[in-house]
JSON list of C-alpha atoms in Angstrom, two decimals:
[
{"chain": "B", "resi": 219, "resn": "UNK", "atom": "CA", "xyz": [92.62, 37.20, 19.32]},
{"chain": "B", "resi": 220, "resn": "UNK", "atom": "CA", "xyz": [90.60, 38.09, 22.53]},
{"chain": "B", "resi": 221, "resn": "UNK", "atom": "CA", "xyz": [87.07, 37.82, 22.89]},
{"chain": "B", "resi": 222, "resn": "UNK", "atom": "CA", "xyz": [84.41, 39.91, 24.27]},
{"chain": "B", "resi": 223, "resn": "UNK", "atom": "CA", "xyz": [85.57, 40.06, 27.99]},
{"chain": "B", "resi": 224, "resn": "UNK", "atom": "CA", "xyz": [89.12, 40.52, 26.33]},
{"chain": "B", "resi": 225, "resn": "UNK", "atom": "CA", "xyz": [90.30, 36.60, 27.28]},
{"chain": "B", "resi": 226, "resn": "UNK", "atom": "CA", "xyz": [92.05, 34.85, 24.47]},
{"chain": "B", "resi": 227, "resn": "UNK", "atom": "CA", "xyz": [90.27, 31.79, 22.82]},
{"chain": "B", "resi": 228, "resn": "UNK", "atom": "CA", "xyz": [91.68, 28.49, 23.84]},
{"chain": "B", "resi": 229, "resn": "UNK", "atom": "CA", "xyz": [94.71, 27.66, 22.28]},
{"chain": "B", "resi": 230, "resn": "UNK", "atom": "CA", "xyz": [94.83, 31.04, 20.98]},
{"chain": "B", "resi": 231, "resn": "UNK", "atom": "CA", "xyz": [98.68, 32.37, 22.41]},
{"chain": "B", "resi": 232, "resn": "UNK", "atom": "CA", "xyz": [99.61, 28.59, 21.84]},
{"chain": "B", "resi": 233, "resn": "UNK", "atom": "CA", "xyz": [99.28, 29.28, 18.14]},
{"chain": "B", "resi": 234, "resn": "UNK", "atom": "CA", "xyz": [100.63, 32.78, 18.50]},
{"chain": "B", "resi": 235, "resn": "UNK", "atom": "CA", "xyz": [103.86, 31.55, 20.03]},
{"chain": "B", "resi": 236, "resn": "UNK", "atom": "CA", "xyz": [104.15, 28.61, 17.47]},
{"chain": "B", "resi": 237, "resn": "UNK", "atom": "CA", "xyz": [104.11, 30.73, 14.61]},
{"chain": "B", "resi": 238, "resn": "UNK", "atom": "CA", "xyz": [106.30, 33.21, 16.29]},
{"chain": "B", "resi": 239, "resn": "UNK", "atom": "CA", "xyz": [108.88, 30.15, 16.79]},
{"chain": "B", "resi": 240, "resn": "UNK", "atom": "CA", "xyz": [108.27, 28.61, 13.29]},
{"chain": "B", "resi": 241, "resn": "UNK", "atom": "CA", "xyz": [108.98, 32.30, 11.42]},
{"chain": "B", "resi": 242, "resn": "UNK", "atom": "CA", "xyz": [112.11, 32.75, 13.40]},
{"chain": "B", "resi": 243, "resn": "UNK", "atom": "CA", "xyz": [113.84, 28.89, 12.11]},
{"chain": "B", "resi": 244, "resn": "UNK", "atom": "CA", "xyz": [115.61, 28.97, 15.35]},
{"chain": "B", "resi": 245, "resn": "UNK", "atom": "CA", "xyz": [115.66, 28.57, 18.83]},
{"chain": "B", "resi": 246, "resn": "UNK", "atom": "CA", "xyz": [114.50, 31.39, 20.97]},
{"chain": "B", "resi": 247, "resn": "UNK", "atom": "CA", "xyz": [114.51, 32.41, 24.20]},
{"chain": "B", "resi": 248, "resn": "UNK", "atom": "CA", "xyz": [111.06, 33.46, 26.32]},
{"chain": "B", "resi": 249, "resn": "UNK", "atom": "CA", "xyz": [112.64, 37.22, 26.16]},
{"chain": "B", "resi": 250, "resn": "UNK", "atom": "CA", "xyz": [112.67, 37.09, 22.04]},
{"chain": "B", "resi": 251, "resn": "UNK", "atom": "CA", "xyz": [109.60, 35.31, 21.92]},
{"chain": "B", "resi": 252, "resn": "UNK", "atom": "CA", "xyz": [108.08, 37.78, 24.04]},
{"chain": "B", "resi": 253, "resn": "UNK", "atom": "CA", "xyz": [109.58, 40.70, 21.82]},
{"chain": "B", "resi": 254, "resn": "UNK", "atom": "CA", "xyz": [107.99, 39.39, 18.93]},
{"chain": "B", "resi": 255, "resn": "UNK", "atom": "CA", "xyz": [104.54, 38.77, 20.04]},
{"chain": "B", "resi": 256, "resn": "UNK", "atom": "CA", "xyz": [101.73, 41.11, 18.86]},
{"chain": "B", "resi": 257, "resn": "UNK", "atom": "CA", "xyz": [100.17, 41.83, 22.80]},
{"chain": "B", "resi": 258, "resn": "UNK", "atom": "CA", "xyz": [102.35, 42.81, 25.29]},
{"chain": "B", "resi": 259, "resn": "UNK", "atom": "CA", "xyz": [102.39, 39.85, 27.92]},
{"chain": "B", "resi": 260, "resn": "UNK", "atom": "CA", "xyz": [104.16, 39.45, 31.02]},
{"chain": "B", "resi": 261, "resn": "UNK", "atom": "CA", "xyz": [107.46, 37.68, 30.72]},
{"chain": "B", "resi": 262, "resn": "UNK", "atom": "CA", "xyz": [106.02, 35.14, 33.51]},
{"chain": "B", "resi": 263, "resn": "UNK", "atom": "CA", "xyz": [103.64, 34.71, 31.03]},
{"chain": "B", "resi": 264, "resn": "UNK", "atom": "CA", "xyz": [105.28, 33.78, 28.32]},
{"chain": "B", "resi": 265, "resn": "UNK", "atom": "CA", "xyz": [107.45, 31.52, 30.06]},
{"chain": "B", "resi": 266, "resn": "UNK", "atom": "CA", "xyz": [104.37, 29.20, 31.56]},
{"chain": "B", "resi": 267, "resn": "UNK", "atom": "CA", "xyz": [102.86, 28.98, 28.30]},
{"chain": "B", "resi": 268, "resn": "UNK", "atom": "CA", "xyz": [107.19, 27.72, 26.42]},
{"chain": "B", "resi": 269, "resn": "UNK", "atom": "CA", "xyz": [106.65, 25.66, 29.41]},
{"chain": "B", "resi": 270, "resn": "UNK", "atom": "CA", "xyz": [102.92, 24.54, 29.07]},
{"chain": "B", "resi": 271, "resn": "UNK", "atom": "CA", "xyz": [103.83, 23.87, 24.99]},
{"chain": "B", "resi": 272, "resn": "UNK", "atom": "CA", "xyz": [106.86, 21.82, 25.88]},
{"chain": "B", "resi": 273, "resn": "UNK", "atom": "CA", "xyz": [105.07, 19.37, 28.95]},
{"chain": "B", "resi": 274, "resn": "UNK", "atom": "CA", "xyz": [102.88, 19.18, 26.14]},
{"chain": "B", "resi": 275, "resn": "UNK", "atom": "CA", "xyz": [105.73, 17.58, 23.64]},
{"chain": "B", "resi": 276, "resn": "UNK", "atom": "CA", "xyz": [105.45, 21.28, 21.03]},
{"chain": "B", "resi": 277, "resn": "UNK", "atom": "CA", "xyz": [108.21, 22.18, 21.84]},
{"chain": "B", "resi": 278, "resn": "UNK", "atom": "CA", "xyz": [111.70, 21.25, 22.27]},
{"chain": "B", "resi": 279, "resn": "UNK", "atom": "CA", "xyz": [114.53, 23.24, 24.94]},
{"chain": "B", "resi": 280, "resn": "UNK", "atom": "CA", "xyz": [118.00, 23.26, 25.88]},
{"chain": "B", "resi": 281, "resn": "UNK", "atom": "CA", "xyz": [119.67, 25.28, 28.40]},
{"chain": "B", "resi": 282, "resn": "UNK", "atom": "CA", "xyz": [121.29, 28.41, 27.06]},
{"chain": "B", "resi": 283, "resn": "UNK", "atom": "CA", "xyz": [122.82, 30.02, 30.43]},
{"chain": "B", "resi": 284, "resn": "UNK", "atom": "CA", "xyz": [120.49, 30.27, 33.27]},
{"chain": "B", "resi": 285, "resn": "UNK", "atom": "CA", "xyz": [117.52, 30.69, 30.73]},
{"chain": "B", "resi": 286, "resn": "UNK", "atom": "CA", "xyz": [116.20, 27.75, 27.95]},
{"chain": "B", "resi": 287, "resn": "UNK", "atom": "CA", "xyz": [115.94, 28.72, 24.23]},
{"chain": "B", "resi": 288, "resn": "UNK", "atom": "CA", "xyz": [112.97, 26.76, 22.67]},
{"chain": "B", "resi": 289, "resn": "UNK", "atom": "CA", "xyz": [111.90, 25.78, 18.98]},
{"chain": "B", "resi": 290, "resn": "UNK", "atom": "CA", "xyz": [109.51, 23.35, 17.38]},
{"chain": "B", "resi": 291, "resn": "UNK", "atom": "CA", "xyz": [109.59, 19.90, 17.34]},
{"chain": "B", "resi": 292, "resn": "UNK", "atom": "CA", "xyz": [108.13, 19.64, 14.20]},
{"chain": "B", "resi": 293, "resn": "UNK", "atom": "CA", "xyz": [107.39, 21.69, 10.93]},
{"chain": "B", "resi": 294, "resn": "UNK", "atom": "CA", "xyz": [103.43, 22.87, 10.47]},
{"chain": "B", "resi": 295, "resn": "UNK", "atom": "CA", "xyz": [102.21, 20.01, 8.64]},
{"chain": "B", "resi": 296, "resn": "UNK", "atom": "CA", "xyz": [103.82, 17.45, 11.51]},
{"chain": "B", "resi": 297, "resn": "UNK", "atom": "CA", "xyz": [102.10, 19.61, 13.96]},
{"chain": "B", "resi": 298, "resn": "UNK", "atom": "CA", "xyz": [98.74, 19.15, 12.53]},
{"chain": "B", "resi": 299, "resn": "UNK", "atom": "CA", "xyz": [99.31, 15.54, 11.89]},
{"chain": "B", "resi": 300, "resn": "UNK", "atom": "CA", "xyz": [100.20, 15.39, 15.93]},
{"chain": "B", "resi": 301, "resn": "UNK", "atom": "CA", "xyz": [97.13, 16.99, 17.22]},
{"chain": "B", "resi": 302, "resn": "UNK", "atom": "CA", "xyz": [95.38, 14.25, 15.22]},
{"chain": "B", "resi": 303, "resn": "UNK", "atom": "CA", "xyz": [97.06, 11.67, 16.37]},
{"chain": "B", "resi": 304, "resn": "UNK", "atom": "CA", "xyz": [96.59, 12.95, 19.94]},
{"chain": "B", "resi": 305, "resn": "UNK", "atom": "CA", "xyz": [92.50, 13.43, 19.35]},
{"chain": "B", "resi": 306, "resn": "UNK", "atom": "CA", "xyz": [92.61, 10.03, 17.91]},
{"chain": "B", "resi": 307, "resn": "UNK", "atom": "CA", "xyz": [94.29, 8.98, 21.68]},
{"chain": "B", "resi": 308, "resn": "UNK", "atom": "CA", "xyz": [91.91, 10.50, 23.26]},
{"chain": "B", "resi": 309, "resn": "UNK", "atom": "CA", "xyz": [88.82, 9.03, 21.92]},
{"chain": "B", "resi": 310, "resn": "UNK", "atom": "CA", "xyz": [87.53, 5.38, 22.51]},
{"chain": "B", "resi": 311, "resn": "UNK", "atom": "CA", "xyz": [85.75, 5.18, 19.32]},
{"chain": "B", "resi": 312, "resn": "UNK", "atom": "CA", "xyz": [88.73, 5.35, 17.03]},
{"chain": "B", "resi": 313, "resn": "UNK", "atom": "CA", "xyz": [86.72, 3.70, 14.48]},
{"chain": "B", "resi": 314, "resn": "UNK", "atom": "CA", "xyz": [84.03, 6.25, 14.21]},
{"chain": "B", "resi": 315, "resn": "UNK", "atom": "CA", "xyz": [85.67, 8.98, 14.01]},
{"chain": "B", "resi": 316, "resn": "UNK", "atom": "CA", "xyz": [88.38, 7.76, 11.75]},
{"chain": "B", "resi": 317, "resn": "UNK", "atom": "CA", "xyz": [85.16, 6.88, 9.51]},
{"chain": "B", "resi": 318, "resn": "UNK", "atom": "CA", "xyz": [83.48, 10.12, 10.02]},
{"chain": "B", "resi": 319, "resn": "UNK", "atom": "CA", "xyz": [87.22, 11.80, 8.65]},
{"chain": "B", "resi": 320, "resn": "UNK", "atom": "CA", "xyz": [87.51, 9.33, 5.91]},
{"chain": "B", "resi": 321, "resn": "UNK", "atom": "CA", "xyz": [83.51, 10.34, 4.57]},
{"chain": "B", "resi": 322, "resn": "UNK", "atom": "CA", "xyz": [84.72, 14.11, 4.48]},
{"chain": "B", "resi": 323, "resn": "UNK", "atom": "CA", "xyz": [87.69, 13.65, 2.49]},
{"chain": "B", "resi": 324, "resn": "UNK", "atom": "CA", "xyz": [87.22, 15.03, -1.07]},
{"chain": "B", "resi": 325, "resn": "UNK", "atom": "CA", "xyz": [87.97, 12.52, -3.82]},
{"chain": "B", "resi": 326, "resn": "UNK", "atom": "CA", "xyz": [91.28, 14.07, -4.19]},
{"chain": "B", "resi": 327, "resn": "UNK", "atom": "CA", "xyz": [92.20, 13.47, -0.75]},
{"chain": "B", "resi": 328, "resn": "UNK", "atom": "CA", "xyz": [90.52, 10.11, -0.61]},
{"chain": "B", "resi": 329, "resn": "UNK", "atom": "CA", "xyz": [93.13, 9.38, -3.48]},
{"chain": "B", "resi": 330, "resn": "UNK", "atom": "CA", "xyz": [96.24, 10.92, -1.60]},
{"chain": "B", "resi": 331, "resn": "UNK", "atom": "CA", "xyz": [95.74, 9.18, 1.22]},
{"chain": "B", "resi": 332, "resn": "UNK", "atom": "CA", "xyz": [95.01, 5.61, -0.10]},
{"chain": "B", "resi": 333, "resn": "UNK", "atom": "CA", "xyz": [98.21, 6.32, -2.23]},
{"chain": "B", "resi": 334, "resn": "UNK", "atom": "CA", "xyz": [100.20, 6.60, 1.16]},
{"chain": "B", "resi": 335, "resn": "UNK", "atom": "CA", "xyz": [98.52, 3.97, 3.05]},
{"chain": "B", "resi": 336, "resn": "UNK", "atom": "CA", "xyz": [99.96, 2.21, 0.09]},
{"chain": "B", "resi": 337, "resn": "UNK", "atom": "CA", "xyz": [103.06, 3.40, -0.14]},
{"chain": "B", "resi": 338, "resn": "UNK", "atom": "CA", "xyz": [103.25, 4.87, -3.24]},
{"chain": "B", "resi": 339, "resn": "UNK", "atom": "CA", "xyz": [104.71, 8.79, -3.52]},
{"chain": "B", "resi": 340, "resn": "UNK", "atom": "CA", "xyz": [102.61, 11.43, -4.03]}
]
């Protein structure tokens, strides 16, 4: 989705691409991931960003001729869980803003997720 001046929010063709790669349930090269984007973008394009999402860890590759094929590393839900590990690494006040999460939770939540600190199934 672009904004005003017609640029793309951050993240914004990350998540397009993902979802594009997690529809398909296979590996896919930059030229069908291209094919089945929503804009038109460049192939050189598409091909930094495969290669952007997989420096990153998104994405896994493997050589399929002279060009890679690429698919996720994980399912939706382990993405998520990733980025919030990775915020997590980024921050020196761990504590806080694991604290900060932990007041938003709904009871519900609060529940779920003492059950799996725990270890017991959902």
């Amino acid at each position: 989705m672009a904004g005003a001046d017609g640029r793309r929010a951050s993240g914004a063709l990350e998540t397009e691409i993902m979802a594009v790669l997690q529809r398909a349930g296979r590996p896919l090269s930059t030229a069908e991931v291209q094919g089945l984007l929503a804009d038109e973008l460049a192939y050189s394009t598409v091909v930094t960003i495969l290669t952007r999402m997989h420096d990153k860890g998104l994405l896994v590759r493997a050589k399929a001729g002279r060009a890679f094929r690429y698919a996720p590393v994980s399912d939706e839900p382990g993405l998520v869980a990733r980025r919030m590990h990775q915020a997590l690494q980024e921050r020196p006040d761990r504590h806080m803003v694991l604290a900060r999460f932990v007041d938003t939770l709904s009871d519900q939540d609060e529940r779920l997720l003492r059950d799996l600190l725990e270890g017991r199934p959902e």
